[in-house]
Short mmCIF file of C-alpha atoms in Angstrom, two decimals:
data_model
loop_
_atom_site.label_atom_id
_atom_site.label_comp_id
_atom_site.label_asym_id
_atom_site.label_seq_id
_atom_site.Cartn_x
_atom_site.Cartn_y
_atom_site.Cartn_z
CA MET A 129 -21.09 -72.64 -8.07
CA HIS A 130 -23.28 -71.02 -5.12
CA LYS A 131 -20.61 -68.80 -3.92
CA LYS A 132 -19.39 -65.99 -3.02
CA ILE A 133 -21.53 -63.00 -0.30
CA LEU A 134 -24.46 -62.05 -3.14
CA VAL A 135 -26.28 -64.95 -1.50
CA ILE A 136 -26.70 -63.29 1.92
CA LEU A 137 -27.12 -59.85 0.84
CA TYR A 138 -29.62 -60.95 -1.46
CA LEU A 139 -31.52 -63.20 0.91
CA SER A 140 -31.21 -60.86 3.91
CA THR A 141 -34.82 -59.20 3.29
CA LEU A 142 -36.87 -62.62 3.01
CA LEU A 143 -35.30 -63.85 6.36
CA THR A 144 -36.09 -60.78 8.19
CA ASN A 145 -40.18 -60.76 7.08
CA ILE A 146 -39.65 -64.70 8.20
CA GLY A 147 -38.25 -63.91 11.73
CA GLN A 148 -34.63 -65.55 10.96
CA ALA A 149 -32.31 -62.60 10.68
CA ARG A 150 -30.63 -61.45 13.47
CA GLU A 151 -32.35 -58.42 15.68
CA VAL A 152 -30.04 -55.40 15.08
CA SER A 153 -31.62 -52.26 16.69
CA ILE A 154 -32.60 -48.44 14.68
CA GLU A 155 -29.73 -47.39 16.86
CA THR A 156 -27.01 -50.22 15.37
CA GLN A 157 -28.64 -49.55 12.20
CA ILE A 158 -28.11 -45.34 11.95
CA GLN A 159 -24.64 -46.17 13.49
CA GLY A 160 -23.90 -48.56 10.40
CA LEU A 161 -25.08 -45.55 7.90
CA TYR A 162 -22.79 -42.99 9.49
CA ILE A 163 -19.61 -45.63 9.44
CA ALA A 164 -20.52 -46.49 5.64
CA TYR A 165 -20.95 -43.21 4.20
CA PHE A 166 -18.21 -41.26 6.29
CA ASN A 167 -16.60 -43.93 8.66
CA ARG A 168 -17.24 -42.06 12.00
CA ALA A 169 -19.64 -42.36 14.83
CA ALA A 170 -22.71 -40.55 15.28
CA ASP A 171 -22.90 -37.29 17.44
CA LYS A 172 -25.24 -37.65 19.94
CA ASN A 173 -27.57 -34.93 18.45
CA GLY A 174 -27.62 -36.71 14.82
CA LEU A 175 -28.52 -39.99 16.77
CA ASP A 176 -31.27 -38.80 19.05
CA PHE A 177 -33.05 -36.86 15.94
CA TRP A 178 -32.57 -40.07 13.75
CA ARG A 179 -34.02 -42.60 16.61
CA SER A 180 -37.15 -40.07 17.58
CA ARG A 181 -37.79 -39.68 13.47
CA ALA A 182 -37.92 -43.72 13.86
CA VAL A 183 -40.34 -43.70 16.66
CA GLN A 184 -43.00 -41.16 15.06
CA SER A 185 -42.88 -42.68 12.03
CA GLY A 186 -42.88 -46.79 13.33
CA ASN A 187 -41.21 -47.65 10.48
CA ASN A 188 -37.11 -48.08 10.90
CA LYS A 189 -36.82 -48.89 6.80
CA THR A 190 -38.18 -45.82 5.46
CA ILE A 191 -36.59 -43.93 8.16
CA LEU A 192 -32.69 -45.21 7.17
CA LYS A 193 -34.28 -44.50 3.50
CA GLU A 194 -34.73 -41.00 4.70
CA LEU A 195 -31.61 -40.78 6.51
CA SER A 196 -29.26 -42.43 3.72
CA ALA A 197 -30.82 -39.84 1.33
CA GLY A 198 -29.65 -37.40 3.28
CA PHE A 199 -25.93 -38.14 3.83
CA SER A 200 -25.59 -38.48 -0.23
CA ASN A 201 -26.04 -35.13 -0.89
CA HIS A 202 -23.40 -34.43 1.53
CA PRO A 203 -20.77 -31.98 -0.24
CA THR A 204 -17.99 -34.35 0.89
CA PHE A 205 -19.79 -37.78 -0.64
CA SER A 206 -20.77 -35.76 -4.14
CA ALA A 207 -17.11 -35.24 -4.00
CA THR A 208 -16.29 -38.71 -3.64
CA TYR A 209 -18.32 -40.92 -5.57
CA ALA A 210 -20.29 -38.72 -7.91
CA HIS A 211 -17.83 -39.31 -10.64
CA LEU A 212 -17.79 -42.77 -10.34
CA SER A 213 -19.53 -45.65 -12.34
CA ASN A 214 -22.22 -47.71 -10.97
CA ARG A 215 -19.92 -50.67 -10.31
CA ALA A 216 -16.70 -48.30 -9.17
CA PHE A 217 -19.73 -46.88 -6.37
CA VAL A 218 -20.50 -50.48 -5.13
CA GLU A 219 -16.96 -52.43 -4.97
CA ALA A 220 -15.95 -48.25 -2.72
CA ILE A 221 -19.55 -49.34 -0.49
CA TYR A 222 -17.96 -52.30 -0.19
CA HIS A 223 -14.77 -51.57 1.43
CA ASN A 224 -15.99 -48.54 3.35
CA VAL A 225 -18.79 -51.12 4.81
CA LEU A 226 -16.50 -53.74 5.34
CA GLY A 227 -13.41 -53.56 4.98
CA LYS A 228 -12.62 -55.82 2.23
CA GLU A 229 -12.93 -56.02 -1.60
CA GLY A 230 -16.07 -57.12 -2.75
CA ASP A 231 -16.36 -60.90 -4.26
CA SER A 232 -17.54 -60.25 -7.97
CA ASN A 233 -21.09 -61.77 -8.30
CA GLY A 234 -22.23 -59.47 -4.95
CA ILE A 235 -20.49 -56.39 -7.20
CA ASP A 236 -22.68 -57.80 -10.13
CA PHE A 237 -25.63 -57.55 -8.01
CA TRP A 238 -25.40 -54.87 -6.60
CA THR A 239 -24.61 -53.22 -9.99
CA GLU A 240 -28.13 -54.22 -11.55
CA ILE A 241 -29.77 -53.12 -9.25
CA LEU A 242 -27.92 -49.60 -9.41
CA ASN A 243 -28.20 -49.95 -13.29
CA ARG A 244 -31.94 -50.93 -13.33
CA GLY A 245 -32.44 -47.26 -11.90
CA GLU A 246 -32.29 -47.96 -7.54
CA SER A 247 -31.00 -44.86 -5.85
CA ARG A 248 -27.79 -44.92 -4.41
CA SER A 249 -28.96 -44.05 -0.71
CA ASN A 250 -31.37 -46.90 -1.04
CA VAL A 251 -28.84 -49.64 -2.12
CA VAL A 252 -26.75 -48.49 0.76
CA SER A 253 -28.86 -48.55 3.23
CA ASP A 254 -30.45 -51.92 2.00
CA PHE A 255 -26.36 -52.92 2.26
CA VAL A 256 -25.92 -52.06 5.83
CA GLU A 257 -29.15 -53.51 6.64
CA ALA A 258 -27.43 -56.87 4.64
CA SER A 259 -24.69 -56.80 6.68
CA LEU A 260 -26.06 -56.51 10.21
CA THR A 261 -28.50 -58.14 10.13
CA SER A 262 -28.29 -61.58 7.92
CA GLU A 263 -28.16 -64.57 10.33
CA LEU A 264 -25.07 -66.41 8.67
CA THR A 265 -26.12 -70.49 9.72
CA THR A 266 -26.17 -73.41 6.95
CA THR A 267 -29.31 -73.05 7.82
CA ASN A 268 -30.44 -70.51 5.94
CA PHE A 269 -27.48 -70.54 3.65
CA PRO A 270 -27.38 -74.12 2.30
CA HIS A 271 -25.74 -72.95 -0.85
CA LEU A 272 -22.37 -71.46 0.54
CA SER A 273 -19.18 -73.48 1.85
CA ALA A 274 -18.23 -73.59 5.76
CA SER A 275 -15.15 -70.71 3.67
CA ASP A 276 -17.60 -69.20 2.68
CA LEU A 277 -19.71 -68.24 6.00
CA ALA A 278 -16.68 -67.94 7.49
CA ILE A 279 -15.53 -64.48 5.11
CA ALA A 280 -19.07 -63.68 5.45
CA GLN A 281 -19.07 -63.78 9.24
CA GLN A 282 -16.04 -62.18 9.13
CA ARG A 283 -17.13 -59.26 7.42
CA GLN A 284 -20.38 -58.91 9.81
CA ASP A 285 -18.38 -59.23 12.89
CA LEU A 286 -16.07 -56.35 11.69
CA ILE A 287 -19.27 -53.70 10.88
CA THR A 288 -20.75 -55.20 14.01
CA ASN A 289 -17.61 -54.71 16.42
CA LYS A 290 -17.26 -50.49 14.26
CA THR A 291 -21.09 -50.10 15.31
CA LEU A 292 -20.77 -51.12 19.17
CA VAL A 293 -17.99 -48.87 19.69
CA ALA A 294 -19.71 -46.21 18.08
CA LYS A 295 -22.76 -46.57 19.91
CA SER A 296 -20.69 -46.21 23.10
CA PHE A 297 -18.87 -43.16 21.55
CA THR A 298 -21.77 -41.97 21.52
CA THR A 299 -24.10 -42.77 24.34
CA LEU A 300 -20.81 -42.86 27.07
CA LEU A 301 -19.91 -39.39 25.49
CA GLY A 302 -22.97 -37.51 25.44
CA SER A 303 -22.92 -33.77 24.13
CA TYR A 304 -18.37 -34.08 24.19
CA SER A 305 -19.29 -36.11 20.43
CA ASN A 306 -21.89 -33.16 19.12
CA ILE A 307 -20.58 -31.05 16.63
CA GLU A 308 -20.01 -27.64 16.77
CA ASN A 309 -18.26 -26.58 13.75
CA THR A 310 -21.00 -27.14 11.75
CA SER A 311 -19.91 -25.43 8.95
CA HIS A 312 -16.50 -27.18 8.66
CA PRO A 313 -17.79 -30.36 10.35
CA GLU A 314 -14.51 -32.50 8.77
CA ASN A 315 -12.11 -29.75 11.09
CA ASP A 316 -14.27 -30.19 14.20
CA PRO A 317 -12.37 -32.08 17.35
CA ALA A 318 -15.48 -33.84 18.22
CA TYR A 319 -15.87 -35.22 14.44
CA LEU A 320 -12.06 -35.83 14.22
CA ALA A 321 -12.54 -37.97 17.06
CA SER A 322 -15.82 -40.24 16.14
CA ILE A 323 -13.18 -40.81 13.03
CA THR A 324 -9.84 -42.10 15.09
CA ILE A 325 -12.21 -44.04 17.89
CA LEU A 326 -12.97 -46.56 15.10
CA ALA A 327 -9.30 -46.73 13.80
CA ASP A 328 -7.85 -50.27 13.94
CA ILE A 329 -11.08 -51.97 14.67
CA ASN A 330 -10.84 -55.57 13.44
CA GLU A 331 -13.48 -58.93 13.78
CA GLU A 332 -12.20 -59.61 16.56
CA VAL A 333 -14.40 -58.87 19.79
CA SER A 334 -11.11 -57.53 21.91
CA SER A 335 -10.63 -55.04 19.01
CA ALA A 336 -14.04 -53.30 20.13
CA SER A 337 -14.10 -53.96 23.93
CA GLU A 338 -10.28 -52.48 24.18
CA LYS A 339 -12.07 -49.41 22.56
CA ILE A 340 -14.90 -49.12 24.98
CA ASN A 341 -13.20 -49.41 28.00
CA TYR A 342 -10.89 -47.03 27.37
CA LEU A 343 -14.49 -45.05 26.40
CA SER A 344 -15.41 -45.40 30.03
CA ASN A 345 -11.99 -44.88 31.38
CA ILE A 346 -11.52 -41.52 30.02
CA ILE A 347 -15.56 -39.88 30.27
CA ASN A 348 -14.44 -38.08 33.47
CA SER A 349 -11.78 -36.23 32.06
CA SER A 350 -11.95 -33.01 31.45
CA ASN A 351 -11.70 -33.05 27.79
CA PRO A 352 -12.05 -36.74 26.63
CA ILE A 353 -12.68 -35.55 23.25
CA SER A 354 -8.53 -33.59 23.16
CA GLU A 355 -8.04 -37.77 24.85
CA ILE A 356 -9.05 -39.42 21.73
CA ASN A 357 -7.55 -36.99 19.27
CA GLY A 358 -4.16 -37.08 21.12
CA THR A 359 -4.16 -33.29 21.89
CA ALA A 360 -4.75 -32.78 25.41
CA ASN A 361 -1.10 -32.57 26.00
CA GLN A 362 -0.20 -31.52 22.58
CA GLY A 363 1.95 -28.30 22.16
CA GLY A 364 4.68 -26.98 19.59
CA ASN A 365 3.61 -25.26 15.86
CA ASP A 366 0.98 -27.18 15.29
CA ASN A 367 -1.66 -24.54 15.44
CA LEU A 368 -0.47 -23.16 12.50
CA ILE A 369 -2.30 -25.70 10.73
CA PRO A 370 -4.72 -23.90 8.22
CA VAL A 371 -8.44 -25.41 8.48
CA LEU A 372 -9.18 -26.09 4.81
CA SER A 373 -12.98 -25.19 4.04
CA SER A 374 -15.44 -28.39 2.39
CA GLU A 375 -14.69 -26.35 -0.59
CA GLU A 376 -10.95 -26.68 -0.76
CA ILE A 377 -11.17 -30.64 0.06
CA THR A 378 -14.00 -31.29 -2.28
CA ILE A 379 -11.56 -29.69 -5.02
CA TYR A 380 -8.53 -31.74 -3.00
CA LEU A 381 -10.28 -34.68 -3.86
CA ASN A 382 -12.05 -34.24 -7.04
CA ALA A 383 -8.52 -34.01 -9.10
CA ILE A 384 -7.22 -37.25 -7.19
CA ASN A 385 -10.50 -38.95 -7.92
CA GLN A 386 -10.50 -38.41 -11.13
CA ALA A 387 -7.07 -39.63 -12.51
CA ARG A 388 -8.00 -42.64 -10.08
CA ALA A 389 -11.30 -43.64 -11.65
CA VAL A 390 -9.46 -44.40 -15.09
CA GLN A 391 -6.56 -46.67 -15.92
CA GLN A 392 -3.66 -45.13 -16.00
CA ASP A 393 -0.06 -45.59 -17.79
CA CYS A 394 2.95 -45.29 -15.28
CA HIS A 395 5.31 -46.30 -17.85
CA SER A 396 8.17 -48.11 -15.97
CA ALA A 397 6.05 -49.26 -13.00
CA GLY A 398 2.96 -50.86 -15.03
CA ILE A 399 -0.74 -49.91 -16.36
CA PHE A 400 -3.49 -49.91 -13.72
CA PRO A 401 -6.41 -50.33 -13.62
CA ALA A 402 -9.31 -47.65 -12.22
CA VAL A 403 -9.70 -47.61 -9.04
CA SER A 404 -11.68 -46.99 -6.00
CA PRO A 405 -11.72 -43.71 -4.81
CA LEU A 406 -9.63 -42.12 -1.62
CA LEU A 407 -11.25 -40.31 1.35
CA TRP A 408 -10.40 -37.52 3.07
CA ASN A 409 -8.66 -37.22 6.21
CA ASN A 410 -7.49 -34.50 8.21
CA GLN A 411 -4.43 -36.00 10.21
CA LEU A 412 -3.15 -36.90 6.70
CA TYR A 413 -3.66 -33.40 5.64
CA GLN A 414 -1.62 -31.79 8.64
CA ALA A 415 1.07 -33.92 8.13
CA ALA A 416 1.36 -33.25 4.08
CA TYR A 417 0.86 -29.66 6.14
CA GLU A 418 3.57 -29.59 8.27
CA HIS A 419 5.34 -30.80 5.23
CA SER A 420 4.43 -28.78 2.36
CA TYR A 421 5.47 -25.59 4.72
CA ASP A 422 9.26 -27.56 6.20
CA LEU A 423 9.92 -27.74 2.26
CA ALA A 424 8.73 -24.22 1.48
CA THR A 425 10.31 -22.05 4.66
CA SER A 426 13.38 -24.50 4.60
CA ASN A 427 13.73 -24.17 0.42
CA THR A 428 14.26 -27.85 0.12
CA PHE A 429 12.89 -30.67 -1.41
CA SER A 430 12.99 -34.21 -0.12
CA HIS A 431 10.61 -36.83 1.57
CA THR A 432 13.08 -36.50 4.72
CA GLY A 433 12.40 -33.10 6.98
CA SER A 434 14.92 -30.77 7.03
CA GLY A 435 15.50 -31.30 10.67
CA THR A 436 15.25 -26.90 11.27
CA ALA A 437 12.53 -25.45 13.23
CA SER A 438 10.11 -25.36 10.31
CA ASP A 439 10.33 -29.20 10.49
CA TRP A 440 7.77 -29.24 13.88
CA THR A 441 8.05 -33.33 13.76
CA GLY A 442 11.78 -33.83 13.61
CA VAL A 443 11.94 -31.08 16.44
CA ALA A 444 9.74 -32.97 18.11
CA LEU A 445 11.40 -36.12 18.26
CA GLY A 446 15.18 -34.49 17.88
CA LYS A 447 15.92 -35.66 14.20
CA SER A 448 15.16 -35.24 10.68
CA SER A 449 11.62 -36.66 10.06
CA SER A 450 10.56 -39.38 8.10
CA PRO A 451 6.94 -39.75 6.28
CA ALA A 452 5.34 -42.22 9.01
CA ASP A 453 6.88 -39.84 11.63
CA ARG A 454 4.76 -37.37 10.46
CA ILE A 455 1.94 -39.49 10.03
CA GLU A 456 2.51 -40.58 13.35
CA HIS A 457 2.71 -37.20 15.07
CA TYR A 458 -0.87 -36.28 13.95
CA HIS A 459 -1.61 -39.57 15.86
CA TYR A 460 -2.62 -41.38 12.11
CA HIS A 461 -2.27 -45.59 13.10
CA TRP A 462 -1.33 -46.96 9.31
CA ARG A 463 -1.17 -50.35 8.46
CA GLY A 464 0.56 -48.53 5.14
CA TYR A 465 1.00 -45.50 3.69
CA GLY A 466 3.02 -43.76 1.27
CA GLU A 467 3.79 -40.03 0.32
CA ASN A 468 3.85 -38.27 -2.88
CA ILE A 469 5.91 -34.46 -3.67
CA ALA A 470 5.59 -31.63 -5.78
CA ALA A 471 7.16 -28.29 -6.83
CA GLY A 472 6.97 -26.03 -9.49
CA THR A 473 6.63 -22.06 -9.99
CA PHE A 474 3.52 -23.30 -12.31
CA THR A 475 2.58 -25.85 -9.76
CA ASN A 476 -0.09 -23.90 -8.54
CA THR A 477 -3.81 -25.83 -8.06
CA ALA A 478 -4.64 -29.33 -7.10
CA THR A 479 -5.23 -30.66 -10.77
CA ILE A 480 -1.80 -29.71 -12.26
CA ALA A 481 0.01 -31.07 -9.01
CA VAL A 482 -1.52 -34.68 -9.75
CA GLN A 483 -0.82 -34.43 -13.16
CA GLN A 484 3.07 -34.25 -12.66
CA TRP A 485 2.33 -37.04 -10.21
CA LEU A 486 0.52 -38.65 -12.97
CA ASP A 487 4.04 -38.25 -15.38
CA SER A 488 6.35 -39.58 -13.14
CA ASP A 489 6.34 -43.37 -13.24
CA GLY A 490 7.11 -44.07 -9.42
CA HIS A 491 4.34 -41.09 -7.92
CA CYS A 492 1.70 -42.65 -10.39
CA ALA A 493 2.12 -45.92 -9.29
CA ASN A 494 1.77 -43.80 -5.69
CA LEU A 495 -1.46 -42.63 -6.61
CA MET A 496 -3.41 -45.44 -8.25
CA SER A 497 -2.30 -47.82 -5.43
CA SER A 498 -5.45 -49.81 -3.88
CA ASN A 499 -3.82 -50.27 -1.24
CA HIS A 500 -4.37 -47.18 -0.12
CA THR A 501 -8.15 -46.26 1.09
CA GLU A 502 -7.51 -42.53 3.17
CA VAL A 503 -5.04 -39.45 1.56
CA GLY A 504 -4.85 -35.58 3.05
CA MET A 505 -2.87 -33.34 0.93
CA ALA A 506 -1.50 -29.66 1.35
CA MET A 507 0.17 -26.68 -0.87
CA VAL A 508 2.45 -24.18 1.09
CA TYR A 509 3.29 -20.93 -1.31
CA ASN A 510 6.67 -18.91 -0.95
CA ALA A 511 7.35 -16.60 -3.12
CA SER A 512 11.27 -16.49 -2.21
CA SER A 513 11.84 -20.34 -2.23
CA THR A 514 13.28 -21.96 -5.44
CA TYR A 515 9.95 -23.81 -6.45
CA THR A 516 7.56 -21.64 -4.96
CA TYR A 517 4.94 -23.62 -4.42
CA TYR A 518 5.57 -27.21 -2.31
CA TRP A 519 3.12 -30.16 -2.38
CA THR A 520 2.27 -33.11 0.10
CA GLN A 521 0.50 -36.16 -0.66
CA ASN A 522 -0.29 -38.38 1.47
CA PHE A 523 -1.99 -41.68 1.51
CA ALA A 524 -2.46 -44.74 3.93
CA THR A 525 -4.84 -47.55 5.18
CA PRO A 526 -5.89 -47.36 8.67
#
């Protein structure tokens, strides 16, 4: 049976050559690659550079592959994907670009391309182009059923809406979108805003138009980046949260994603197959750090905040905080979430903490859940506390 999105992705290049593909600007495709690799909008400096390179070259496809190759060498990308099999890598790219699990035929198709020796960066570039430019009509794809075309259209609408908002972010905010902390961009306010602005976008046109209207309304504020991050009027003790280096984030992601890359026996919770890697999210890290700090300072061990001064979210809300309270305090808009905590006088590395969670049935199931797409993890040390090292791991799906 001719099914799935395999045919759409396979024929997109042919349709482009015979003039039956959608016209998509180079700016849109550049934004598509930023979204595919980092789920964020481009900054002005980055977009201007690659747009200029495309004009000079006169060959958009070559420049997009060059950009994709550069992104594939980024430490965050390497930490997340380098250890994956070709098939697991394809599954992860489906989720990043199209927001849904891939169909088996489509995954088989792209996996076979990788198995034949094509580079991962070229596959991502081709995948983004196919997702954006395919003209989804019964004329172009006569072998696909109406339901298959509808699914494909939903996927295309999602990535199209994300690129529309990303383009508005970069264009309307201009130099505000540029990243100042180039050594650790993942902690730069503009970088975080470029991720936050894409949260909650779906295949409905209204989800994009609402974000674009919002951007139009804040461009004249004193600090639109702070408005997006929700920190314009944010006070309290949040500034006590340390900034992690890219090396530390890589260590944490490696410990998590190496565990998720293989089947795990979570005993009473069941056997879990290997699942896609998680992406790092700084808001989830902040929520995780707050709770680890609270546990270490108050000498407690619970998913519920202590309700004391070290429970910063709890103080703001006037009650002991819950995991959801803490995640929301750092302006993460979730569709689902989970939290693991660990502690121990010898639990001094991410690898040991992850192993503790794998050895605990419920925590193991949380760690291996395919429902999660992003993670933040933090450890706080307090020599005078009972367990010395306190870890919190927050999972969520935006």
